mmCIF file of C-alpha atoms and ligand atoms in Angstrom:
data_model
loop_
_atom_site.group_PDB
_atom_site.id
_atom_site.type_symbol
_atom_site.label_atom_id
_atom_site.label_comp_id
_atom_site.label_asym_id
_atom_site.label_seq_id
_atom_site.Cartn_x
_atom_site.Cartn_y
_atom_site.Cartn_z
ATOM 1 C CA UNK B 29 15.167 17.985 -0.148
ATOM 2 C CA UNK B 30 15.048 20.554 -2.965
ATOM 3 C CA UNK B 31 13.836 19.983 -6.493
ATOM 4 C CA UNK B 32 14.536 22.222 -9.452
ATOM 5 C CA UNK B 33 11.830 22.949 -12.028
ATOM 6 C CA UNK B 34 13.669 20.586 -14.403
ATOM 7 C CA UNK B 35 13.553 17.805 -11.777
ATOM 8 C CA UNK B 36 9.869 18.495 -11.304
ATOM 9 C CA UNK B 37 9.124 18.211 -15.016
ATOM 10 C CA UNK B 38 11.048 14.944 -15.151
ATOM 11 C CA UNK B 39 9.288 13.535 -12.082
ATOM 12 C CA UNK B 40 5.901 14.554 -13.393
ATOM 13 C CA UNK B 41 6.696 12.775 -16.618
ATOM 14 C CA UNK B 42 7.700 9.645 -14.707
ATOM 15 C CA UNK B 43 5.160 10.063 -11.963
ATOM 16 C CA UNK B 44 2.275 8.016 -10.793
ATOM 17 C CA UNK B 45 -0.106 9.896 -13.057
ATOM 18 C CA UNK B 46 1.380 8.382 -16.137
ATOM 19 C CA UNK B 47 2.106 5.096 -14.361
ATOM 20 C CA UNK B 48 -1.506 4.813 -13.385
ATOM 21 C CA UNK B 49 -2.984 5.842 -16.705
ATOM 22 C CA UNK B 50 -3.369 2.298 -18.051
ATOM 23 C CA UNK B 51 -4.922 1.315 -14.713
ATOM 24 C CA UNK B 52 -7.744 3.792 -14.860
ATOM 25 C CA UNK B 53 -10.005 1.181 -16.330
ATOM 26 C CA UNK B 54 -8.539 -1.714 -14.357
ATOM 27 C CA UNK B 55 -10.696 -4.802 -14.327
ATOM 28 C CA UNK B 56 -9.866 -8.338 -13.401
ATOM 29 C CA UNK B 57 -7.989 -10.026 -16.242
ATOM 30 C CA UNK B 58 -9.714 -12.501 -18.407
ATOM 31 C CA UNK B 59 -8.687 -16.048 -17.556
ATOM 32 C CA UNK B 60 -5.131 -16.519 -18.905
ATOM 33 C CA UNK B 61 -5.692 -19.958 -20.380
ATOM 34 C CA UNK B 62 -5.157 -22.612 -17.721
ATOM 35 C CA UNK B 63 -2.072 -20.962 -16.264
ATOM 36 C CA UNK B 64 -2.513 -19.569 -12.762
ATOM 37 C CA UNK B 65 0.233 -17.987 -10.696
ATOM 38 C CA UNK B 66 0.773 -20.075 -7.550
ATOM 39 C CA UNK B 67 1.223 -18.023 -4.360
ATOM 40 C CA UNK B 68 2.892 -19.001 -1.125
ATOM 41 C CA UNK B 69 1.398 -16.906 1.692
ATOM 42 C CA UNK B 70 3.960 -15.957 4.350
ATOM 43 C CA UNK B 71 2.327 -15.119 7.720
ATOM 44 C CA UNK B 72 -1.283 -16.178 8.241
ATOM 45 C CA UNK B 73 -2.770 -13.142 9.987
ATOM 46 C CA UNK B 74 -5.573 -10.695 9.225
ATOM 47 C CA UNK B 75 -4.407 -9.220 5.940
ATOM 48 C CA UNK B 76 -3.395 -12.626 4.599
ATOM 49 C CA UNK B 77 -7.015 -13.735 5.051
ATOM 50 C CA UNK B 78 -8.285 -10.826 2.907
ATOM 51 C CA UNK B 79 -5.643 -11.533 0.275
ATOM 52 C CA UNK B 80 -6.351 -15.275 0.078
ATOM 53 C CA UNK B 81 -10.083 -14.599 -0.286
ATOM 54 C CA UNK B 82 -9.207 -12.038 -2.970
ATOM 55 C CA UNK B 83 -7.156 -14.616 -4.864
ATOM 56 C CA UNK B 84 -10.273 -16.795 -5.080
ATOM 57 C CA UNK B 85 -11.974 -14.007 -7.104
ATOM 58 C CA UNK B 86 -9.254 -13.907 -9.760
ATOM 59 C CA UNK B 87 -8.921 -16.046 -12.843
ATOM 60 C CA UNK B 88 -5.118 -16.041 -12.874
ATOM 61 C CA UNK B 89 -3.999 -16.771 -9.291
ATOM 62 C CA UNK B 90 -4.224 -19.529 -6.690
ATOM 63 C CA UNK B 91 -2.950 -20.271 -3.181
ATOM 64 C CA UNK B 92 -0.526 -23.223 -3.383
ATOM 65 C CA UNK B 93 1.643 -23.010 -0.238
ATOM 66 C CA UNK B 94 1.801 -21.460 3.234
ATOM 67 C CA UNK B 95 4.479 -20.333 5.693
ATOM 68 C CA UNK B 96 3.434 -20.068 9.326
ATOM 69 C CA UNK B 97 4.720 -20.411 12.872
ATOM 70 C CA UNK B 98 1.472 -22.172 13.806
ATOM 71 C CA UNK B 99 1.129 -25.572 12.128
ATOM 72 C CA UNK B 100 -2.423 -26.277 13.309
ATOM 73 C CA UNK B 101 -3.743 -22.980 11.946
ATOM 74 C CA UNK B 102 -1.809 -23.523 8.715
ATOM 75 C CA UNK B 103 -3.341 -26.990 8.249
ATOM 76 C CA UNK B 104 -6.859 -25.587 8.670
ATOM 77 C CA UNK B 105 -6.183 -22.868 6.094
ATOM 78 C CA UNK B 106 -4.482 -25.370 3.791
ATOM 79 C CA UNK B 107 -7.594 -27.555 3.850
ATOM 80 C CA UNK B 108 -9.773 -24.550 2.951
ATOM 81 C CA UNK B 109 -7.638 -23.591 -0.076
ATOM 82 C CA UNK B 110 -6.666 -27.101 -1.228
ATOM 83 C CA UNK B 111 -2.983 -26.659 -0.308
ATOM 84 C CA UNK B 112 -1.165 -30.011 0.159
ATOM 85 C CA UNK B 113 0.335 -30.573 3.622
ATOM 86 C CA UNK B 114 3.734 -31.016 1.942
ATOM 87 C CA UNK B 115 3.532 -27.338 0.893
ATOM 88 C CA UNK B 116 3.227 -25.992 4.452
ATOM 89 C CA UNK B 117 6.499 -24.461 5.679
ATOM 90 C CA UNK B 118 7.653 -22.715 8.831
ATOM 91 C CA UNK B 119 9.988 -19.725 9.192
ATOM 92 C CA UNK B 120 13.033 -21.970 9.544
ATOM 93 C CA UNK B 121 12.542 -24.319 6.581
ATOM 94 C CA UNK B 122 10.796 -21.990 4.120
ATOM 95 C CA UNK B 123 13.933 -21.733 1.956
ATOM 96 C CA UNK B 124 13.055 -25.243 0.775
ATOM 97 C CA UNK B 125 10.349 -23.610 -1.344
ATOM 98 C CA UNK B 126 13.117 -23.265 -3.942
ATOM 99 C CA UNK B 127 12.369 -26.904 -4.911
ATOM 100 C CA UNK B 128 8.590 -26.457 -4.973
ATOM 101 C CA UNK B 129 7.746 -25.661 -8.560
ATOM 102 C CA UNK B 130 4.067 -25.058 -7.859
ATOM 103 C CA UNK B 131 5.155 -21.757 -6.187
ATOM 104 C CA UNK B 132 5.690 -18.848 -8.585
ATOM 105 C CA UNK B 133 5.354 -15.972 -6.107
ATOM 106 C CA UNK B 134 5.105 -15.185 -2.410
ATOM 107 C CA UNK B 135 2.877 -12.737 -0.551
ATOM 108 C CA UNK B 136 4.705 -11.324 2.499
ATOM 109 C CA UNK B 137 2.118 -10.507 5.190
ATOM 110 C CA UNK B 138 4.362 -10.351 8.260
ATOM 111 C CA UNK B 139 5.032 -7.577 10.807
ATOM 112 C CA UNK B 140 6.918 -4.724 9.111
ATOM 113 C CA UNK B 141 10.429 -5.434 10.371
ATOM 114 C CA UNK B 142 10.258 -8.976 8.916
ATOM 115 C CA UNK B 143 9.461 -7.826 5.351
ATOM 116 C CA UNK B 144 13.069 -7.384 4.250
ATOM 117 C CA UNK B 145 14.361 -10.755 5.486
ATOM 118 C CA UNK B 146 11.480 -12.769 4.010
ATOM 119 C CA UNK B 147 11.477 -10.860 0.728
ATOM 120 C CA UNK B 148 15.193 -11.459 0.311
ATOM 121 C CA UNK B 149 14.969 -15.162 1.246
ATOM 122 C CA UNK B 150 12.075 -15.635 -1.172
ATOM 123 C CA UNK B 151 13.954 -13.887 -3.973
ATOM 124 C CA UNK B 152 16.959 -16.134 -3.315
ATOM 125 C CA UNK B 153 14.596 -19.119 -3.607
ATOM 126 C CA UNK B 154 13.709 -17.813 -7.083
ATOM 127 C CA UNK B 155 10.188 -16.588 -6.260
ATOM 128 C CA UNK B 156 8.536 -13.310 -7.316
ATOM 129 C CA UNK B 157 7.546 -11.153 -4.313
ATOM 130 C CA UNK B 158 4.408 -9.185 -3.475
ATOM 131 C CA UNK B 159 5.228 -7.552 -0.142
ATOM 132 C CA UNK B 160 2.819 -5.672 2.112
ATOM 133 C CA UNK B 161 3.258 -1.998 2.953
ATOM 134 C CA UNK B 162 5.215 -0.445 4.554
ATOM 135 C CA UNK B 163 7.874 -2.051 2.395
ATOM 136 C CA UNK B 164 10.422 -2.147 5.244
ATOM 137 C CA UNK B 165 11.408 -0.227 8.367
ATOM 138 C CA UNK B 166 14.350 1.704 6.889
ATOM 139 C CA UNK B 167 15.593 3.080 3.600
ATOM 140 C CA UNK B 168 18.665 0.780 3.412
ATOM 141 C CA UNK B 169 16.442 -2.278 4.030
ATOM 142 C CA UNK B 170 14.084 -1.206 1.236
ATOM 143 C CA UNK B 171 17.034 -0.758 -1.123
ATOM 144 C CA UNK B 172 18.392 -4.194 -0.182
ATOM 145 C CA UNK B 173 15.029 -5.770 -1.099
ATOM 146 C CA UNK B 174 15.095 -4.116 -4.519
ATOM 147 C CA UNK B 175 18.701 -5.209 -5.047
ATOM 148 C CA UNK B 176 17.985 -8.820 -4.009
ATOM 149 C CA UNK B 177 15.002 -9.110 -6.363
ATOM 150 C CA UNK B 178 17.014 -7.620 -9.238
ATOM 151 C CA UNK B 179 19.920 -10.002 -8.556
ATOM 152 C CA UNK B 180 17.540 -12.978 -8.546
ATOM 153 C CA UNK B 181 15.717 -11.673 -11.635
ATOM 154 C CA UNK B 182 12.324 -11.804 -9.875
ATOM 155 C CA UNK B 183 9.624 -9.126 -9.726
ATOM 156 C CA UNK B 184 8.930 -7.068 -6.608
ATOM 157 C CA UNK B 185 5.625 -5.321 -5.994
ATOM 158 C CA UNK B 186 4.463 -3.500 -2.849
ATOM 159 C CA UNK B 187 0.869 -4.069 -1.714
ATOM 160 C CA UNK B 188 -0.475 -0.560 -2.324
ATOM 161 C CA UNK B 189 -4.014 -1.809 -2.904
ATOM 162 C CA UNK B 190 -5.401 1.728 -3.452
ATOM 163 C CA UNK B 191 -3.407 1.873 -6.709
ATOM 164 C CA UNK B 192 -5.779 -0.789 -8.041
ATOM 165 C CA UNK B 193 -8.975 0.398 -6.327
ATOM 166 C CA UNK B 194 -11.832 1.855 -8.405
ATOM 167 C CA UNK B 195 -12.710 4.988 -6.384
ATOM 168 C CA UNK B 196 -9.110 6.099 -5.870
ATOM 169 C CA UNK B 197 -8.499 5.643 -9.595
ATOM 170 C CA UNK B 198 -11.666 7.625 -10.376
ATOM 171 C CA UNK B 199 -10.400 10.493 -8.185
ATOM 172 C CA UNK B 200 -7.062 10.477 -10.019
ATOM 173 C CA UNK B 201 -8.882 10.472 -13.368
ATOM 174 C CA UNK B 202 -11.026 13.474 -12.396
ATOM 175 C CA UNK B 203 -8.007 15.405 -11.122
ATOM 176 C CA UNK B 204 -5.933 14.676 -14.255
ATOM 177 C CA UNK B 205 -8.850 15.750 -16.462
ATOM 178 C CA UNK B 206 -8.662 19.155 -14.786
ATOM 179 C CA UNK B 207 -12.271 18.903 -13.554
ATOM 180 C CA UNK B 208 -11.603 20.851 -10.342
ATOM 181 C CA UNK B 209 -8.944 23.057 -11.929
ATOM 182 C CA UNK B 210 -5.502 23.697 -10.506
ATOM 183 C CA UNK B 211 -5.065 21.788 -7.230
ATOM 184 C CA UNK B 212 -4.390 24.195 -4.367
ATOM 185 C CA UNK B 213 -4.418 22.027 -1.268
ATOM 186 C CA UNK B 214 -5.085 18.509 0.010
ATOM 187 C CA UNK B 215 -6.122 17.248 3.422
ATOM 188 C CA UNK B 216 -5.868 13.586 4.379
ATOM 189 C CA UNK B 217 -6.077 11.562 7.578
ATOM 190 C CA UNK B 218 -6.143 7.925 8.669
ATOM 191 C CA UNK B 219 -5.781 6.409 12.127
ATOM 192 C CA UNK B 220 -7.356 4.232 14.778
ATOM 193 C CA UNK B 221 -7.254 3.455 18.461
ATOM 194 C CA UNK B 222 -4.623 0.714 18.619
ATOM 195 C CA UNK B 223 -5.301 -2.025 21.162
ATOM 196 C CA UNK B 224 -2.660 -2.765 23.811
ATOM 197 C CA UNK B 225 -0.536 -5.844 23.094
ATOM 198 C CA UNK B 226 -0.467 -5.381 19.288
ATOM 199 C CA UNK B 227 2.917 -5.893 17.548
ATOM 200 C CA UNK B 228 2.127 -2.504 15.952
ATOM 201 C CA UNK B 229 3.066 -0.847 19.273
ATOM 202 C CA UNK B 230 6.436 -2.620 19.458
ATOM 203 C CA UNK B 231 9.059 -0.655 17.523
ATOM 204 C CA UNK B 232 11.405 -3.624 16.884
ATOM 205 C CA UNK B 233 8.543 -5.310 14.961
ATOM 206 C CA UNK B 234 6.701 -2.256 13.621
ATOM 207 C CA UNK B 235 9.602 0.112 12.876
ATOM 208 C CA UNK B 236 7.420 3.048 13.913
ATOM 209 C CA UNK B 237 3.885 3.953 14.896
ATOM 210 C CA UNK B 238 0.794 4.986 12.912
ATOM 211 C CA UNK B 239 2.859 6.743 10.234
ATOM 212 C CA UNK B 240 4.387 3.420 9.114
ATOM 213 C CA UNK B 241 1.064 1.602 9.359
ATOM 214 C CA UNK B 242 -1.761 3.883 8.195
ATOM 215 C CA UNK B 243 -0.280 7.364 7.755
ATOM 216 C CA UNK B 244 1.529 5.858 4.771
ATOM 217 C CA UNK B 245 -1.864 5.753 2.964
ATOM 218 C CA UNK B 246 -2.180 9.557 3.267
ATOM 219 C CA UNK B 247 1.430 10.090 2.240
ATOM 220 C CA UNK B 248 1.077 7.845 -0.789
ATOM 221 C CA UNK B 249 -2.304 9.395 -1.703
ATOM 222 C CA UNK B 250 -0.905 12.928 -1.753
ATOM 223 C CA UNK B 251 1.683 11.657 -4.245
ATOM 224 C CA UNK B 252 -0.791 9.871 -6.547
ATOM 225 C CA UNK B 253 -3.375 12.657 -6.349
ATOM 226 C CA UNK B 254 -0.855 15.330 -7.371
ATOM 227 C CA UNK B 255 1.314 13.091 -9.569
ATOM 228 C CA UNK B 256 4.255 14.913 -7.974
ATOM 229 C CA UNK B 257 7.044 14.078 -5.551
ATOM 230 C CA UNK B 258 7.342 16.152 -2.332
ATOM 231 C CA UNK B 259 9.718 19.115 -2.396
ATOM 232 C CA UNK B 260 9.725 19.689 1.371
ATOM 233 C CA UNK B 261 8.112 18.184 4.469
ATOM 234 C CA UNK B 262 7.588 19.563 7.981
ATOM 235 C CA UNK B 263 6.171 17.410 10.779
ATOM 236 C CA UNK B 264 5.126 17.494 14.425
ATOM 237 C CA UNK B 265 4.526 14.546 16.738
ATOM 238 C CA UNK B 266 2.813 14.243 20.074
ATOM 239 C CA UNK B 267 2.704 11.204 22.342
ATOM 240 C CA UNK B 268 0.966 10.857 25.683
ATOM 241 C CA UNK B 269 3.875 9.376 27.621
ATOM 242 C CA UNK B 270 1.588 8.334 30.492
ATOM 243 C CA UNK B 271 -0.271 5.929 28.124
ATOM 244 C CA UNK B 272 1.441 2.514 28.513
ATOM 245 C CA UNK B 273 0.728 1.709 24.836
ATOM 246 C CA UNK B 274 3.221 4.293 23.618
ATOM 247 C CA UNK B 275 6.528 3.253 25.170
ATOM 248 C CA UNK B 276 8.328 2.743 21.846
ATOM 249 C CA UNK B 277 6.246 4.273 19.020
ATOM 250 C CA UNK B 278 4.630 7.654 18.446
ATOM 251 C CA UNK B 279 0.920 8.216 19.111
ATOM 252 C CA UNK B 280 0.112 11.177 16.827
ATOM 253 C CA UNK B 281 1.957 12.680 13.922
ATOM 254 C CA UNK B 282 0.960 15.554 11.638
ATOM 255 C CA UNK B 283 2.907 16.635 8.555
ATOM 256 C CA UNK B 284 2.723 19.243 5.839
ATOM 257 C CA UNK B 285 4.125 18.531 2.396
ATOM 258 C CA UNK B 286 4.851 21.160 -0.204
ATOM 259 C CA UNK B 287 4.917 19.895 -3.786
ATOM 260 C CA UNK B 288 6.939 21.515 -6.584
ATOM 261 C CA UNK B 289 3.838 22.976 -8.286
ATOM 262 C CA UNK B 290 2.923 24.748 -5.035
ATOM 263 C CA UNK B 291 0.247 22.295 -3.822
ATOM 264 C CA UNK B 292 0.314 22.043 -0.024
ATOM 265 C CA UNK B 293 -0.940 18.852 1.645
ATOM 266 C CA UNK B 294 -1.635 18.446 5.354
ATOM 267 C CA UNK B 295 -1.940 14.948 6.805
ATOM 268 C CA UNK B 296 -2.744 13.410 10.205
ATOM 269 C CA UNK B 297 -2.328 9.940 11.600
ATOM 270 C CA UNK B 298 -2.863 8.478 15.071
ATOM 271 C CA UNK B 299 -3.003 5.326 17.174
ATOM 272 C CA UNK B 300 -4.998 7.209 19.814
ATOM 273 C CA UNK B 301 -8.358 7.992 18.167
ATOM 274 C CA UNK B 302 -10.815 6.520 15.661
ATOM 275 C CA UNK B 303 -10.000 8.370 12.418
ATOM 276 C CA UNK B 304 -11.661 7.040 9.243
ATOM 277 C CA UNK B 305 -9.372 7.460 6.256
ATOM 278 C CA UNK B 306 -10.247 10.259 3.833
ATOM 279 C CA UNK B 307 -8.804 12.806 1.440
ATOM 280 C CA UNK B 308 -10.135 16.158 0.290
ATOM 281 C CA UNK B 309 -8.714 18.004 -2.680
ATOM 282 C CA UNK B 310 -9.417 21.704 -3.249
ATOM 283 C CA UNK B 311 -8.880 23.142 -6.735
ATOM 284 C CA UNK B 312 -9.362 26.472 -8.481
ATOM 285 C CA UNK B 313 -12.715 25.298 -9.946
ATOM 286 C CA UNK B 314 -14.106 23.113 -7.163
ATOM 287 C CA UNK B 315 -13.422 20.289 -4.735
ATOM 288 C CA UNK B 316 -13.351 16.498 -4.540
ATOM 289 C CA UNK B 317 -13.582 14.242 -1.481
ATOM 290 C CA UNK B 318 -13.221 10.517 -0.967
ATOM 291 C CA UNK B 319 -14.533 9.447 2.415
ATOM 292 C CA UNK B 320 -13.813 6.724 3.335
ATOM 293 C CA UNK B 321 -10.838 6.470 1.007
ATOM 294 C CA UNK B 322 -8.694 3.620 2.317
ATOM 295 C CA UNK B 323 -11.169 1.040 3.659
ATOM 296 C CA UNK B 324 -11.810 -2.367 2.106
ATOM 297 C CA UNK B 325 -15.337 -1.401 0.979
ATOM 298 C CA UNK B 326 -17.860 1.431 1.275
ATOM 299 C CA UNK B 327 -15.740 4.080 -0.489
ATOM 300 C CA UNK B 328 -17.606 7.196 -1.596
ATOM 301 C CA UNK B 329 -16.538 10.030 -3.875
ATOM 302 C CA UNK B 330 -18.267 13.411 -3.826
ATOM 303 C CA UNK B 331 -17.273 16.448 -5.861
ATOM 304 C CA UNK B 332 -18.555 19.829 -6.906
ATOM 305 C CA UNK B 333 -17.031 21.949 -9.662
ATOM 306 C CA UNK B 334 -17.847 24.268 -12.562
ATOM 307 C CA UNK B 335 -17.658 22.790 -16.063
ATOM 308 C CA UNK B 336 -16.581 24.595 -19.272
ATOM 309 C CA UNK B 337 -20.044 26.219 -19.603
ATOM 310 C CA UNK B 338 -19.834 27.397 -15.985
ATOM 311 C CA UNK B 339 -22.560 24.931 -14.975
ATOM 312 C CA UNK B 340 -22.220 23.421 -11.518
ATOM 313 C CA UNK B 341 -21.511 19.677 -11.602
ATOM 314 C CA UNK B 342 -22.217 17.647 -8.476
ATOM 315 C CA UNK B 343 -20.982 14.072 -8.153
ATOM 316 C CA UNK B 344 -21.915 11.532 -5.496
ATOM 317 C CA UNK B 345 -20.544 8.088 -6.358
ATOM 318 C CA UNK B 346 -20.646 5.213 -3.878
ATOM 319 C CA UNK B 347 -18.530 2.216 -4.770
ATOM 320 C CA UNK B 348 -20.632 -0.980 -4.490
ATOM 321 C CA UNK B 349 -17.606 -3.323 -4.528
ATOM 322 C CA UNK B 350 -17.281 -5.557 -1.485
ATOM 323 C CA UNK B 351 -14.235 -6.855 0.329
ATOM 324 C CA UNK B 352 -12.088 -8.677 -0.945
ATOM 325 C CA UNK B 353 -12.398 -7.207 -4.482
ATOM 326 C CA UNK B 354 -9.544 -4.724 -3.925
ATOM 327 C CA UNK B 355 -7.246 -7.601 -3.004
ATOM 328 C CA UNK B 356 -8.417 -9.561 -6.055
ATOM 329 C CA UNK B 357 -7.447 -6.634 -8.302
ATOM 330 C CA UNK B 358 -4.057 -6.354 -6.626
ATOM 331 C CA UNK B 359 -3.336 -10.094 -6.968
ATOM 332 C CA UNK B 360 -4.671 -10.114 -10.519
ATOM 333 C CA UNK B 361 -2.311 -7.285 -11.463
ATOM 334 C CA UNK B 362 0.779 -8.921 -9.992
ATOM 335 C CA UNK B 363 -0.055 -12.300 -11.546
ATOM 336 C CA UNK B 364 -0.588 -10.583 -14.889
ATOM 337 C CA UNK B 365 2.872 -8.975 -14.548
ATOM 338 C CA UNK B 366 4.457 -12.360 -13.816
ATOM 339 C CA UNK B 367 2.539 -14.147 -16.576
ATOM 340 C CA UNK B 368 3.340 -11.553 -19.235
ATOM 341 C CA UNK B 369 6.695 -10.242 -17.971
ATOM 342 C CA UNK B 370 5.372 -6.741 -17.234
ATOM 343 C CA UNK B 371 6.479 -4.244 -14.576
ATOM 344 C CA UNK B 372 4.129 -3.786 -11.592
ATOM 345 C CA UNK B 373 2.413 -0.403 -11.164
ATOM 346 C CA UNK B 374 3.625 -0.280 -7.547
ATOM 347 C CA UNK B 375 7.178 -1.681 -7.717
ATOM 348 C CA UNK B 376 9.785 -1.764 -4.969
ATOM 349 C CA UNK B 377 10.961 1.696 -6.037
ATOM 350 C CA UNK B 378 7.526 3.108 -5.098
ATOM 351 C CA UNK B 379 7.841 1.594 -1.613
ATOM 352 C CA UNK B 380 11.398 2.945 -1.336
ATOM 353 C CA UNK B 381 10.207 6.492 -2.122
ATOM 354 C CA UNK B 382 7.655 6.330 0.704
ATOM 355 C CA UNK B 383 10.351 5.049 3.056
ATOM 356 C CA UNK B 384 12.492 8.063 2.114
ATOM 357 C CA UNK B 385 9.603 10.474 2.846
ATOM 358 C CA UNK B 386 8.775 8.662 6.100
ATOM 359 C CA UNK B 387 12.409 9.187 7.093
ATOM 360 C CA UNK B 388 12.009 12.929 6.320
ATOM 361 C CA UNK B 389 8.791 13.127 8.366
ATOM 362 C CA UNK B 390 10.321 11.390 11.377
ATOM 363 C CA UNK B 391 13.460 13.534 11.137
ATOM 364 C CA UNK B 392 11.404 16.715 11.057
ATOM 365 C CA UNK B 393 9.333 15.534 14.052
ATOM 366 C CA UNK B 394 12.489 14.666 15.997
ATOM 367 C CA UNK B 395 11.864 10.902 15.967
ATOM 368 C CA UNK B 396 14.708 8.477 15.279
ATOM 369 C CA UNK B 397 13.938 5.871 12.627
ATOM 370 C CA UNK B 398 15.796 2.545 12.271
HETATM 371 P P1 NDP O 26 -1.371 -9.778 11.941
HETATM 372 O O1 NDP O 26 -0.816 -9.615 13.307
HETATM 373 O O2 NDP O 26 -2.820 -10.014 11.815
HETATM 374 O O3 NDP O 26 -0.623 -10.978 11.180
HETATM 375 C C1 NDP O 26 0.768 -11.066 11.112
HETATM 376 C C2 NDP O 26 1.166 -12.546 11.004
HETATM 377 O O4 NDP O 26 2.586 -12.606 10.913
HETATM 378 C C3 NDP O 26 0.804 -13.374 12.234
HETATM 379 O O5 NDP O 26 -0.492 -13.901 12.169
HETATM 380 C C4 NDP O 26 1.850 -14.461 12.194
HETATM 381 O O6 NDP O 26 1.426 -15.490 11.315
HETATM 382 C C5 NDP O 26 3.052 -13.804 11.538
HETATM 383 N N1 NDP O 26 4.111 -13.481 12.498
HETATM 384 C C6 NDP O 26 5.366 -13.980 12.459
HETATM 385 N N2 NDP O 26 6.107 -13.511 13.474
HETATM 386 C C7 NDP O 26 5.308 -12.677 14.183
HETATM 387 C C8 NDP O 26 5.511 -11.918 15.364
HETATM 388 N N3 NDP O 26 6.690 -11.878 15.997
HETATM 389 N N4 NDP O 26 4.472 -11.202 15.832
HETATM 390 C C9 NDP O 26 3.284 -11.176 15.201
HETATM 391 N N5 NDP O 26 3.036 -11.912 14.078
HETATM 392 C C10 NDP O 26 4.045 -12.654 13.566
HETATM 393 O O7 NDP O 26 -0.908 -8.503 11.119
HETATM 394 P P2 NDP O 26 -1.614 -7.872 9.840
HETATM 395 O O8 NDP O 26 -2.077 -8.940 8.940
HETATM 396 O O9 NDP O 26 -2.588 -6.826 10.263
HETATM 397 O O10 NDP O 26 -0.373 -7.081 9.181
HETATM 398 C C11 NDP O 26 0.643 -7.772 8.469
HETATM 399 C C12 NDP O 26 1.278 -6.820 7.456
HETATM 400 O O11 NDP O 26 0.278 -6.396 6.545
HETATM 401 C C13 NDP O 26 1.858 -5.547 8.071
HETATM 402 O O12 NDP O 26 3.033 -5.193 7.384
HETATM 403 C C14 NDP O 26 0.791 -4.484 7.808
HETATM 404 O O13 NDP O 26 1.314 -3.187 7.668
HETATM 405 C C15 NDP O 26 0.204 -4.972 6.500
HETATM 406 N N6 NDP O 26 -1.215 -4.619 6.371
HETATM 407 C C16 NDP O 26 -1.654 -4.163 5.166
HETATM 408 C C17 NDP O 26 -2.969 -3.803 4.999
HETATM 409 C C18 NDP O 26 -3.474 -3.396 3.668
HETATM 410 O O14 NDP O 26 -4.626 -3.023 3.568
HETATM 411 N N7 NDP O 26 -2.667 -3.452 2.624
HETATM 412 C C19 NDP O 26 -3.911 -3.829 6.113
HETATM 413 C C20 NDP O 26 -3.393 -4.417 7.314
HETATM 414 C C21 NDP O 26 -2.080 -4.775 7.424
HETATM 415 P P3 NDP O 26 1.597 -17.056 11.692
HETATM 416 O O15 NDP O 26 0.834 -17.250 12.985
HETATM 417 O O16 NDP O 26 0.990 -17.733 10.533
HETATM 418 O O17 NDP O 26 3.068 -17.292 11.851
#
């Protein structure tokens, strides 16, 4: 991958910096009259629970239908959210949602390799799609999701919740204001000790290891912090082959990204160690850290830099927002896009770009991606 200076200027102009600008003061929308976007939740696991609780905090969204392989669980959740039993589907009959006019949009919260099929089926049923990250498990799959949503004239957003999260947006705002000067380097990491038996360790369902799951947060952060697209990526992977958890996916992966302006970012992800998500940005006039940066609550930004008068400024800002506020902001944004025919801040094309960089990282580390 090689970008000319002209490409760089164009990408900067189109980049996340400008995309995110209107979001810097993102708050939950005021109630949009009586109209609420009705969501069908596909896959009733852990993240779906956060998202459904988040929906309850919005004024423009509601849970109206469910898709699950477990009817009993679905009925319990339906009772909690006031979903009629007639709006509970399974993976075989969910295409019938085409005739359910209470459903405006779906939220795809399935294992990664199922995202493409269920996004495409939902689009064909005429429903807008908010799909969890990673968007898919390959670049062609991601492209096919974008194409299907375009063909069906429905919106597609990828669940990059940090794009709507207060502390991440504050970091972007400080960096764009030039507070810490010219960015020189970025460090970011995110990982955890993955329990045996998780679908995350099964490549046919997960598509890859920690890079697909949590490393993607670091990758995406380096792009929104710089507002640039990577010019080159080098990666190394290491897997303990005697650990029975890692028969099909990588355990550790480290990559270095060089951006067109010269910023160098180094990132780590793992399924073999507790590794709270963070990023640190070093600039010509100071530094900025967000630690933790990718959790559902408890985010904290610290910074130290010299202002115009050469005074030292020290920031220490803890975000008091509690889970599921991030999910409420994400749902609120997508519903607002559907209600007012606007483009999402994290569209399918944003997910596709990450899939392209993930492909580069795996290629450099000698790992074959789907
Ligand atoms: P879970 O395992 O908790 O839930 C996945 C759900 O998918 C299951 O509960 C099940 O729902 C359904 N499912 C259908 N087929 C399968 C299958 N073969 N194996 C396992 N589950 C299946 O996963 P998560 O909620 O943690 O992750 C789901 C997606 O959300 C992933 O893409 C992940 O990357 C993403 N995610 C995003 C996060 C974020 O912060 N944005 C955080 C965590 C995850 P049912 O029983 O109803 O059929």
